[in-house]
Short mmCIF file of C-alpha atoms and ligand atoms in Angstrom, two decimals:
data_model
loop_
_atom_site.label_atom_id
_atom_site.label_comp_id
_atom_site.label_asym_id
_atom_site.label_seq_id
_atom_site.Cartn_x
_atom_site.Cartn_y
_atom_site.Cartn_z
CA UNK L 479 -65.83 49.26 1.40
CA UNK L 480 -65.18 51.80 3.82
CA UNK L 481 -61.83 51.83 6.14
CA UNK L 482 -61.62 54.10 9.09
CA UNK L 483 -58.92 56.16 8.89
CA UNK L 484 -58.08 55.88 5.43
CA UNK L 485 -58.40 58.66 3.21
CA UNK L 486 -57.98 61.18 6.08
CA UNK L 487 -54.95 62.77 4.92
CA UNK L 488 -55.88 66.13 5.25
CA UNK L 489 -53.21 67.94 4.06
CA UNK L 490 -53.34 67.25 0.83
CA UNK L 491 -57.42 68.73 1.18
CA UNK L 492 -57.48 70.49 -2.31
CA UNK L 493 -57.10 67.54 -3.71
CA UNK L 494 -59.29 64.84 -1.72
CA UNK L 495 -62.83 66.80 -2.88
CA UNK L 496 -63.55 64.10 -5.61
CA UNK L 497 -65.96 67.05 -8.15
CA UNK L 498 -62.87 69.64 -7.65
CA UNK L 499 -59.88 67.09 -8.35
CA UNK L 500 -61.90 65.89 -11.24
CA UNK L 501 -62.48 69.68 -12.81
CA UNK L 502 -58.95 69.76 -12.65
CA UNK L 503 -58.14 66.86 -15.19
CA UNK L 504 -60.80 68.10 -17.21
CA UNK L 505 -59.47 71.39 -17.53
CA UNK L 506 -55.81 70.07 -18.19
CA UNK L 507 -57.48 67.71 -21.15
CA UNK L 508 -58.97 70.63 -22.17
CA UNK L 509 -55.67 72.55 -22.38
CA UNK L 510 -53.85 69.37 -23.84
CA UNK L 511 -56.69 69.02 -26.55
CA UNK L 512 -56.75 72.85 -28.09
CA UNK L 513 -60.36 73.09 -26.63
CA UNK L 514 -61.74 76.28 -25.28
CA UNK L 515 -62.03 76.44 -21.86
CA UNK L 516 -65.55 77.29 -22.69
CA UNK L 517 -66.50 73.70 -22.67
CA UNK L 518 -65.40 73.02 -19.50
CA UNK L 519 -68.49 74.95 -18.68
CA UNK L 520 -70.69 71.78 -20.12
CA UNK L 521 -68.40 69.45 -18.48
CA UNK L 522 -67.51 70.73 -14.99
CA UNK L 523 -70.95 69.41 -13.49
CA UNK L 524 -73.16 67.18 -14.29
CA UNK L 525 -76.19 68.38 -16.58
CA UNK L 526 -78.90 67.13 -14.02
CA UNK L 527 -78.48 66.63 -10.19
CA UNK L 528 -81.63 65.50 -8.23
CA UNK L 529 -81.63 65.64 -4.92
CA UNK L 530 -84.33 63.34 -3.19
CA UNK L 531 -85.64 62.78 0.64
CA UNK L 532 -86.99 59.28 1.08
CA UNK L 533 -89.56 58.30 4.02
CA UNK L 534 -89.28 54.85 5.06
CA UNK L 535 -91.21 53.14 7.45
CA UNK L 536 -88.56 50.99 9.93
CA UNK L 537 -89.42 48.22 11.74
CA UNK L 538 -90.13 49.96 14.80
CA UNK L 539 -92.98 51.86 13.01
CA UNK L 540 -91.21 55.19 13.32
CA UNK L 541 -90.59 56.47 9.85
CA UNK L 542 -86.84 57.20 8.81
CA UNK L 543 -85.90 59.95 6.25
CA UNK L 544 -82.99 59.03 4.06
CA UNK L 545 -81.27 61.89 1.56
CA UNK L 546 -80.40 60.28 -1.91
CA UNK L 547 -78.78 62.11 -5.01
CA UNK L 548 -79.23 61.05 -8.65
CA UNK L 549 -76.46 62.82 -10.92
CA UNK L 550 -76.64 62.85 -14.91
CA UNK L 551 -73.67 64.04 -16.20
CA UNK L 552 -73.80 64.55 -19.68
CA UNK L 553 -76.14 62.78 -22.55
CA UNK L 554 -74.46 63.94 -25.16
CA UNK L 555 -73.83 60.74 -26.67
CA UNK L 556 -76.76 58.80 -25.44
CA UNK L 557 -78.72 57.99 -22.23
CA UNK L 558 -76.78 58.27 -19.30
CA UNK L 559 -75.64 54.86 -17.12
CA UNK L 560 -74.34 54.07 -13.58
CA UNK L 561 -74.34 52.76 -10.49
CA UNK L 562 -76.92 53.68 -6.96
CA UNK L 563 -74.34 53.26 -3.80
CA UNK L 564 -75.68 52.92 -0.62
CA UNK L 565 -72.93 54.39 2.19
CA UNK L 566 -73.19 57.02 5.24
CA UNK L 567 -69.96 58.92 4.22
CA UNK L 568 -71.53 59.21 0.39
CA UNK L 569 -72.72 63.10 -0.83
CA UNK L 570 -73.56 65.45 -3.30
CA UNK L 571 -70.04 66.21 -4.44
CA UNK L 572 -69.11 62.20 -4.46
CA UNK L 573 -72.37 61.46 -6.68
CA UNK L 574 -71.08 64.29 -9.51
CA UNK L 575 -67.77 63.52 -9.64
CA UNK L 576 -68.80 59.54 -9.91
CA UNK L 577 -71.30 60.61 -12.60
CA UNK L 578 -68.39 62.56 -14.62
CA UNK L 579 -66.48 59.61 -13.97
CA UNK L 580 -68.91 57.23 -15.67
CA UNK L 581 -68.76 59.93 -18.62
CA UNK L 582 -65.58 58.96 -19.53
CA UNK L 583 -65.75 55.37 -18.39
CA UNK L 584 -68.64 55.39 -21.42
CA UNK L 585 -66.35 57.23 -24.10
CA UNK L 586 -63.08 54.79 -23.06
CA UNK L 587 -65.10 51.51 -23.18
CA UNK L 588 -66.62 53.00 -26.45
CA UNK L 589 -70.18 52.09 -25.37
CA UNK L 590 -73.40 54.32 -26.52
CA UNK L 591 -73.87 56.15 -23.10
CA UNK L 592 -73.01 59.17 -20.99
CA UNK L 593 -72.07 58.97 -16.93
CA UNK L 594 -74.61 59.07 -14.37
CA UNK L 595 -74.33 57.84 -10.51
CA UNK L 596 -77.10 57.84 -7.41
CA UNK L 597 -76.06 57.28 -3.34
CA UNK L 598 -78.21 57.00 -1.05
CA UNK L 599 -76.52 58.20 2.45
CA UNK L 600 -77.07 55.31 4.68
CA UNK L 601 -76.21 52.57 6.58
CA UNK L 602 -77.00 49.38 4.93
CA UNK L 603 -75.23 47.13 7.76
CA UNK L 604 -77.79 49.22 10.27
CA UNK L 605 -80.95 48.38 8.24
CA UNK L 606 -83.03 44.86 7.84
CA UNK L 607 -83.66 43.69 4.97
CA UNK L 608 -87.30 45.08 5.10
CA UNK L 609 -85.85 48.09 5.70
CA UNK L 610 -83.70 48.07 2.89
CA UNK L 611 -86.04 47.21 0.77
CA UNK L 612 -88.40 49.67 1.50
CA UNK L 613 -85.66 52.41 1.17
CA UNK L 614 -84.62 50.74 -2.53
CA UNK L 615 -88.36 51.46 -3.67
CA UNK L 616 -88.39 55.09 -2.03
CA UNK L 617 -85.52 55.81 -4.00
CA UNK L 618 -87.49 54.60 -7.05
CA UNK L 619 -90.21 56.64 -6.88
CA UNK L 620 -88.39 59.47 -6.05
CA UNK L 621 -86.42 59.30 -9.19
CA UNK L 622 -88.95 57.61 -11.46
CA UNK L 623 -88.92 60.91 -13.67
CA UNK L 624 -86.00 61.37 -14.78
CA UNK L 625 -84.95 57.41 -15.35
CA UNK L 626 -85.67 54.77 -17.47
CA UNK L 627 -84.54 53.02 -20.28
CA UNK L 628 -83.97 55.57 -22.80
CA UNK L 629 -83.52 58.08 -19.97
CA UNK L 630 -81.09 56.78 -17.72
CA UNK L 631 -80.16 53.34 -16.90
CA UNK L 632 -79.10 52.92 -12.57
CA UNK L 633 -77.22 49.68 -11.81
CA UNK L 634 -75.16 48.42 -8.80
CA UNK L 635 -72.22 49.97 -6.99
CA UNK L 636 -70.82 50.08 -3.43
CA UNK L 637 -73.09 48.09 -1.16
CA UNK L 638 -75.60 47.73 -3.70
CA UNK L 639 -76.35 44.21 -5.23
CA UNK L 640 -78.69 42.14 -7.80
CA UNK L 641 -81.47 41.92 -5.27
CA UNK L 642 -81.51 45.49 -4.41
CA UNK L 643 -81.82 46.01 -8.70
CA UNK L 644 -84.10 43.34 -8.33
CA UNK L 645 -86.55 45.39 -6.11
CA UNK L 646 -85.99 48.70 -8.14
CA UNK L 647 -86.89 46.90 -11.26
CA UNK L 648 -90.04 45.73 -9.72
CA UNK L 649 -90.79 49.08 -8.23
CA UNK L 650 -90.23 50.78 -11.47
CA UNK L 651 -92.16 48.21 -13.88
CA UNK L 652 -95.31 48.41 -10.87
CA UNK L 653 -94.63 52.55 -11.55
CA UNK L 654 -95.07 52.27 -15.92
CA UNK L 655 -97.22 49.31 -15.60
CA UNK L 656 -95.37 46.99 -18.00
CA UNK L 657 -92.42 44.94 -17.25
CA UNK L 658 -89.28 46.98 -18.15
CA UNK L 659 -86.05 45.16 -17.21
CA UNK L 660 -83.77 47.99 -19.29
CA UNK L 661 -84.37 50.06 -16.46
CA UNK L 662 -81.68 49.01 -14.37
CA UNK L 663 -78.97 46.53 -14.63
CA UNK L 664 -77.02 44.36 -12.69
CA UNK L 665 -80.70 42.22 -12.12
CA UNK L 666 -80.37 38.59 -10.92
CA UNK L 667 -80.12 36.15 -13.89
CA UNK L 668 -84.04 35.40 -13.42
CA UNK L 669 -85.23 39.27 -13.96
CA UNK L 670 -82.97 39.75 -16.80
CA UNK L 671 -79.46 39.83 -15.49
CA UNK L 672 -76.37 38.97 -17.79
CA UNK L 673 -74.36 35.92 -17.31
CA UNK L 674 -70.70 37.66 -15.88
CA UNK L 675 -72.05 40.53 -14.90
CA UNK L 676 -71.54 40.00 -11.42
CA UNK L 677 -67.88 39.79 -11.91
CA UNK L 678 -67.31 42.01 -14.90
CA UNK L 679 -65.72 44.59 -12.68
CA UNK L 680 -62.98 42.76 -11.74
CA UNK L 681 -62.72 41.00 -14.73
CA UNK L 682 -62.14 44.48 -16.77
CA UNK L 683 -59.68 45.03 -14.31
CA UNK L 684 -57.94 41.55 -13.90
CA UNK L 685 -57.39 42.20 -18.28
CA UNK L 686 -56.19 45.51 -17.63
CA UNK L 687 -53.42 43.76 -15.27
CA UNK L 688 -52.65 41.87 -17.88
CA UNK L 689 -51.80 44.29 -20.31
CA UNK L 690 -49.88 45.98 -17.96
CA UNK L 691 -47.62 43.10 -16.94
CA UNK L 692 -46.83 42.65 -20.64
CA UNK L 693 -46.19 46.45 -21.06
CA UNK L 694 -43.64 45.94 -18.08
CA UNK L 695 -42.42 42.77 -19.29
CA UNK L 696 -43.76 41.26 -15.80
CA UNK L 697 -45.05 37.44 -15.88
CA UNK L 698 -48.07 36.83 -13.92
CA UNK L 699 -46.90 33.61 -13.26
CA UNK L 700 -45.54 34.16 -10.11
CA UNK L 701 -45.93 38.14 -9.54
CA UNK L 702 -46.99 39.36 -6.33
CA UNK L 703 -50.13 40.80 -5.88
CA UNK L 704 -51.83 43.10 -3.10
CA UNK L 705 -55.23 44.15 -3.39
CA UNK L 706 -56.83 46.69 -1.27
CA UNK L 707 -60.23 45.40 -0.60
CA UNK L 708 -62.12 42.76 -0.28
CA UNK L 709 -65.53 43.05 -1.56
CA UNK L 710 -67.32 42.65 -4.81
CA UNK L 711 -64.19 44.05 -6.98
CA UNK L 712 -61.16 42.95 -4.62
CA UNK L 713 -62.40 39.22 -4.18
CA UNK L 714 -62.99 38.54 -7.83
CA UNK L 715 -59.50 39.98 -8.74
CA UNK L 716 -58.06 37.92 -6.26
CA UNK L 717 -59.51 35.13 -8.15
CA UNK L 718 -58.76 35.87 -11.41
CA UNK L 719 -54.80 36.81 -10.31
CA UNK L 720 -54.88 33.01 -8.67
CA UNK L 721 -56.25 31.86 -11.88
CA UNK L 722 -53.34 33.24 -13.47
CA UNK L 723 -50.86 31.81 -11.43
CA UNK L 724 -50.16 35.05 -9.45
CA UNK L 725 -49.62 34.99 -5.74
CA UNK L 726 -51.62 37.18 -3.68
CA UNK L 727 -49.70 38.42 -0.75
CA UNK L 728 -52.21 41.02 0.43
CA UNK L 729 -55.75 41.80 1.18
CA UNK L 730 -57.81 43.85 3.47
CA UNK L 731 -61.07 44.91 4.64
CA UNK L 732 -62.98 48.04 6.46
CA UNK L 733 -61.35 46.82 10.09
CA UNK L 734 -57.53 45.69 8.56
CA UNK L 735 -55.03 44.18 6.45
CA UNK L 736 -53.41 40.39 5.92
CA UNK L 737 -50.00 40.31 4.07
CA UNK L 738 -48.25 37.07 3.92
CA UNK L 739 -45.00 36.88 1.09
CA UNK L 740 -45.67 33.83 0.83
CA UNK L 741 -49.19 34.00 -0.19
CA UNK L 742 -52.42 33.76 0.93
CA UNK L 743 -55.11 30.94 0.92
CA UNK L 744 -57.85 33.21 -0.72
CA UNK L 745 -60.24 29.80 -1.19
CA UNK L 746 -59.99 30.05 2.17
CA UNK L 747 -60.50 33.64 2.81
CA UNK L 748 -63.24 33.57 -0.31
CA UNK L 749 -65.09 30.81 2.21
CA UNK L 750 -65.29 32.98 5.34
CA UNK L 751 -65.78 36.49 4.06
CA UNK L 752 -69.24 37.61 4.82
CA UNK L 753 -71.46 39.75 1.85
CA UNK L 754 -69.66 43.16 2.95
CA UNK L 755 -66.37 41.96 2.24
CA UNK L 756 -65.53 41.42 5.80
CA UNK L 757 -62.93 38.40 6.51
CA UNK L 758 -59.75 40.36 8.20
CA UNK L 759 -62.09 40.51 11.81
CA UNK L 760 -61.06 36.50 12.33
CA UNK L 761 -57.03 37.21 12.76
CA UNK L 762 -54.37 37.86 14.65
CA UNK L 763 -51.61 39.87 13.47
CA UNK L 764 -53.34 41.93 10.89
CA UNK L 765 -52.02 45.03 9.63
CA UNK L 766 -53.50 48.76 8.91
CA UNK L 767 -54.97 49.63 4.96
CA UNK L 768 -52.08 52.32 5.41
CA UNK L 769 -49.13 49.35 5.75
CA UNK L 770 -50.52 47.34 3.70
CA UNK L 771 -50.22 49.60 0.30
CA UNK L 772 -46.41 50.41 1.42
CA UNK L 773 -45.40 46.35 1.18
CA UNK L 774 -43.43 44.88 -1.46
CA UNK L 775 -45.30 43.68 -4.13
CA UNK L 776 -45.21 43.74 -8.46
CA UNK L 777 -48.94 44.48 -8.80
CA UNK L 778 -51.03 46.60 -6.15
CA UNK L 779 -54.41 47.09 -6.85
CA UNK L 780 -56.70 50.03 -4.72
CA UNK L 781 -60.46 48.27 -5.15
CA UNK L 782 -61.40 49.78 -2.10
CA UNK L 783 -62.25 53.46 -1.45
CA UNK L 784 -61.18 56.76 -3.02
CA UNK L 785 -57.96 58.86 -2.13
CA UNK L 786 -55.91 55.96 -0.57
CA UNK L 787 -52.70 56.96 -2.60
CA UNK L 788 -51.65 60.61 -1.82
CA UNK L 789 -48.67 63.14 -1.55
CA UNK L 790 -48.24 61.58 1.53
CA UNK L 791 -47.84 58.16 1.00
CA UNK L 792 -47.15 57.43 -2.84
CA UNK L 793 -43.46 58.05 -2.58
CA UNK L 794 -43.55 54.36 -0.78
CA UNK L 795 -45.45 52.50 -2.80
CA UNK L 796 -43.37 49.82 -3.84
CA UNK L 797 -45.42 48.11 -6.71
CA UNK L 798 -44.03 48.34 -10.31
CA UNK L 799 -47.93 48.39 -11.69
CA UNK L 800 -50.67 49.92 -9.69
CA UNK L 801 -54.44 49.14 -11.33
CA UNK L 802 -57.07 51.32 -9.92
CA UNK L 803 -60.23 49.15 -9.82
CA UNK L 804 -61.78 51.54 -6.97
CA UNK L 805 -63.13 54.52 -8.12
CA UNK L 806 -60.53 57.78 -7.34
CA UNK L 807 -57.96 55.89 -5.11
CA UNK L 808 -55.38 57.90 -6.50
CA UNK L 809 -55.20 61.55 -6.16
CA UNK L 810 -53.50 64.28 -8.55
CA UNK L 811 -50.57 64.65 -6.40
CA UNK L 812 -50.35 60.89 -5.95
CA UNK L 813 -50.48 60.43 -9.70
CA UNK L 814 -47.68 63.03 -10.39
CA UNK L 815 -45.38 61.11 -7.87
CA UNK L 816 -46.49 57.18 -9.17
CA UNK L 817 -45.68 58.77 -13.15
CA UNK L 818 -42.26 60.32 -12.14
CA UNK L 819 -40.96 57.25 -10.31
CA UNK L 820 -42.22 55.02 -13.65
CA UNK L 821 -44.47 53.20 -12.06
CA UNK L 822 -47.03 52.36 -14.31
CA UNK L 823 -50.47 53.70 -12.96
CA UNK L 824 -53.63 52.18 -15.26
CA UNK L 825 -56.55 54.42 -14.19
CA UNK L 826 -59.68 54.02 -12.71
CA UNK L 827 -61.62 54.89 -15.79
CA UNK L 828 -60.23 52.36 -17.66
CA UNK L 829 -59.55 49.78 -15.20
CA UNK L 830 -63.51 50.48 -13.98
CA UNK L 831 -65.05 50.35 -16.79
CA UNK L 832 -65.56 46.50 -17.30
CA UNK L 833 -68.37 46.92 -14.99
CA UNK L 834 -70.74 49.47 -17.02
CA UNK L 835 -69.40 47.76 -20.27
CA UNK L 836 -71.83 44.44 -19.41
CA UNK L 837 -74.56 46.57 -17.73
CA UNK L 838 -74.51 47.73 -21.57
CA UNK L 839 -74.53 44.33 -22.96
CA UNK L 840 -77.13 43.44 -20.33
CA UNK L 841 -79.24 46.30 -21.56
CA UNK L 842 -78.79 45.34 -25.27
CA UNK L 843 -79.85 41.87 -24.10
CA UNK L 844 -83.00 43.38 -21.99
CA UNK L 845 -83.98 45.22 -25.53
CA UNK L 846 -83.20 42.20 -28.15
CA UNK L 847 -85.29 39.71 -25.16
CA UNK L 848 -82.13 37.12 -26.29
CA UNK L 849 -79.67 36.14 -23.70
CA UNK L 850 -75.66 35.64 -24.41
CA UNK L 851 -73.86 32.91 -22.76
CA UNK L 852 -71.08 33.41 -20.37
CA UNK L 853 -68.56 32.85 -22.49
CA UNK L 854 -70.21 35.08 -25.34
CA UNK L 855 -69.93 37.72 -22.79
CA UNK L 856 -66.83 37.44 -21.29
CA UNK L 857 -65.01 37.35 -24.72
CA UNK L 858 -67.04 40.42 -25.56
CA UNK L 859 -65.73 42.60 -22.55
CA UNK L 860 -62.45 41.39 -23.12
CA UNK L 861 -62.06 42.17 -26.93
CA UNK L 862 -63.67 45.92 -25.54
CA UNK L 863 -61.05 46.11 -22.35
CA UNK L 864 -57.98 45.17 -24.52
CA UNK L 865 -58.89 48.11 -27.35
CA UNK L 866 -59.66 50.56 -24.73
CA UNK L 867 -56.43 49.67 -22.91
CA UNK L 868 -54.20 49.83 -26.44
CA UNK L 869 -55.64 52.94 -27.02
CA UNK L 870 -55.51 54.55 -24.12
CA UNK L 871 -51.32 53.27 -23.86
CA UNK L 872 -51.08 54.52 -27.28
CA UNK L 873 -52.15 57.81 -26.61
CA UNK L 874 -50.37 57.77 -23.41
CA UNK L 875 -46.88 57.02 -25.29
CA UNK L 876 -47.04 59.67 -28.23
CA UNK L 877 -48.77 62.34 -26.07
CA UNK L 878 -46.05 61.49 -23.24
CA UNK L 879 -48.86 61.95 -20.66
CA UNK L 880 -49.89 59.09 -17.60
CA UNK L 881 -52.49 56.90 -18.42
CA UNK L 882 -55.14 59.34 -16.44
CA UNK L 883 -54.73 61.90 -18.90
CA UNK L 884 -54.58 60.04 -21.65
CA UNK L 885 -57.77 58.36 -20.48
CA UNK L 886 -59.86 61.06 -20.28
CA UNK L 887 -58.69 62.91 -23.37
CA UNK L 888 -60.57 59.77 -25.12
CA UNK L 889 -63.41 60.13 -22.64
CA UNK L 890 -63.99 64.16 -23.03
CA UNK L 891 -63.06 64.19 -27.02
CA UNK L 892 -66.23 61.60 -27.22
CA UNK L 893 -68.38 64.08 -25.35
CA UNK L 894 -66.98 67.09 -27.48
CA UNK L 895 -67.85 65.07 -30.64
CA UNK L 896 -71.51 64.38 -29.54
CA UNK L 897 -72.46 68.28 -28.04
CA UNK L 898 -70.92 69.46 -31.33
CA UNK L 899 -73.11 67.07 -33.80
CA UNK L 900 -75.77 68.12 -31.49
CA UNK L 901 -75.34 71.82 -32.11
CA UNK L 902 -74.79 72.24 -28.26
CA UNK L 903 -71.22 73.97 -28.71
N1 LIG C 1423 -70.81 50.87 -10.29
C1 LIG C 1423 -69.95 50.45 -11.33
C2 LIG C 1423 -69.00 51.57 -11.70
O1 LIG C 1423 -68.74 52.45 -10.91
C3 LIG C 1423 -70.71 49.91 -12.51
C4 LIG C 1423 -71.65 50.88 -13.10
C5 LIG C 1423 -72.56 50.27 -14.11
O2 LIG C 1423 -72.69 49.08 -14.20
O3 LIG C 1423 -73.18 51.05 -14.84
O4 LIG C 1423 -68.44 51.59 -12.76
#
């Protein structure tokens, strides 16, 4: 979801480009781990970056070319996996430092894959659904040789969905000539999909919430909840925190923010909020993204957009957990401030990484042609969340580093481990 305005903070600029900011962890981890900083030579960039033009023939009959970017970070430990977004603002820079990101999403979830990410830079609101689906085949053939099952496995991300993977699965089985749903995941249920997949995001995060509240001796019954978005991620979560007898006082979308103390009917809001997450547009009295991740609450959660919480602004946040279920809504400086004021921060990586964890088990499905229940599922991805989440705390707490770091020392060690077996360092 994108939120005009937000994330223009430009004085904190050498830390808002995403690839930098990320070398920079990496390189600390490094440090912290006794590794040469010769490795951060495999690790700064992804392995493979393809960058792809796509003609596509609008409605008009003029023909459109789109740019699109598939990044493969590091297969080290297996095939690489992750998600195709479709957004104007994304770019080459954004599509690394997502595949790195997916790297150590992989080694935290403990799942046999390495990071990779695609973007196409459009608008999807601007395009028809011909349109779209025209561009979602492009894309396909212009990346059919370097994906596929064992190669490289794309699945959804920001304004991507089940029908889009629906299309791309189609385009690629027409492309090998034999039906070959482990190409992509994220498929509706028909084509292959898993049961919970659609809400495994949020759900990965929702557990991660969990764990934190206990760490911080914080009941859910009752805690006070603002989440930054309202799409795909952000309207689960506010599900799953009613569920659990939390109150969500806040939401917001691209065009503004509600915050209510008392709570907010998010049935309601679920009703009326159209498939980009929009709802805010039918108020009165809304507030800015900006105000709304400075109000009192226990629990804030950024499932929106990346760099939201900065040197500027993290000095007011006024949550006692923050859960990242956006990708990079917290930058370094923004960390630094959240950690010294003992605020517990529970990172991206490991808040994220419920998604890719059932586009695994919907792979592992696509291979074994035998479909889990819900249930089987869920409890899956929740046994995986809550052992990446202990270990991750653990190392956290005898390392005496934030919950970033210690996140991606588990997340690079993995990808040490695998180049090392594999004779690459
Ligand atoms: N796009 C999601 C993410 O950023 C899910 C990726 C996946 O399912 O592989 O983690």
């Amino acid at each position: 979801m994108d939120r005009s305005g937000a994330g223009d903070n430009n004085k904190e600029t050498e830390t808002l480009n995403l690839l930098t900011s990320t070398q920079v962890v990496i390189q600390d981890v490094l440090k912290r781990l006794g590794l040469p900083q010769g490795v951060f030579e495999i690790l700064k960039e992804p392995l493979r970056m393809l960058d792809v033009r796509i003609p596509v023939r609008m409605d008009d009959g003029s023909v459109k070319v789109f740019s699109g970017f598939r990044a493969q970070h590091n297969d080290s430990v297996g095939p690489t996996i992750g998600g195709i977004r479709f957004h104007p603002k994304t770019n080459s820079d954004e599509v690394k430092a997502l595949a790195m990101w997916m790297s150590m999403k992989c080694g935290i979830a403990d799942i046999p894959f390495g990071g990779g990410k695609g973007g196409i830079i459009c608008n999807p609101r601007a395009l028809s659904f011909g349109e779209l689906e025209r561009l979602s085949r492009g894309y396909v053939r212009a990346i059919s040789q370097i994906v596929g099952p064992t190669k490289d496995v794309p699945a959804p991300d920001m304004y991507t969905n089940s029908q889009i993977m629906g299309w791309m699965m189609d385009e690629y089985s027409r492309l090998r000539k034999f039906d070959s749903p482990g190409f992509i995941t994220g498929k509706p249920l028909v084509l292959g999909g898993s049961e919970g997949r659609e809400e495994a995001g949020a759900l990965g995060a929702a557990i991660c919430i969990e764990e934190a509240a206990k760490i911080k001796g914080l009941p859910l019954k009752g805690a006070r909840v603002v989440i930054q978005g309202f799409g795909n991620a952000g309207s689960f979560i506010a599900k799953f925190m009613q569920q659990s007898g939390a109150i969500v006082v806040g939401i917001s979308d691209v065009y503004g923010a509600l915050y209510n103390p008392d709570g907010l009917n998010i049935d309601y809001l679920l009703s009326r909020r159209d498939s980009f997450g929009t709802v805010t547009s039918m108020f009165d009295g809304t507030i800015t993204n900006e105000e709304l991740l400075e109000q009192e609450c226990d629990i804030l959660v950024p499932a929106a957009v990346s760099n939201q919480i900065t040197a500027l602004n993290a000095q007011n946040i006024r949550a006692k957990i923050v859960v990242e279920a956006a990708n990079g809504p917290t930058t370094i400086e923004g960390t630094r401030i959240l950690s010294e004021r003992g605020i517990l921060l529970v990172p991206d990586v490991l808040a994220g990484s419920g998604g890719v964890t059932v586009s695994y088990f919907e792979w592992v499905q696509n291979k074994q042609g035998y479909y889990w229940n819900e249930e089987e599922v869920k409890n899956k991805l929740r046994k995986k969340m809550t052992s990446a989440f202990q270990q991750v705390y653990e190392i956290s707490q005898y390392t005496n580093v934030n919950m970033r770091i210690a996140a991606y020392m588990v997340g690079v060690k993995k990808l040490i481990e695998a180049s090392q077996f594999r004779g690459w360092i």
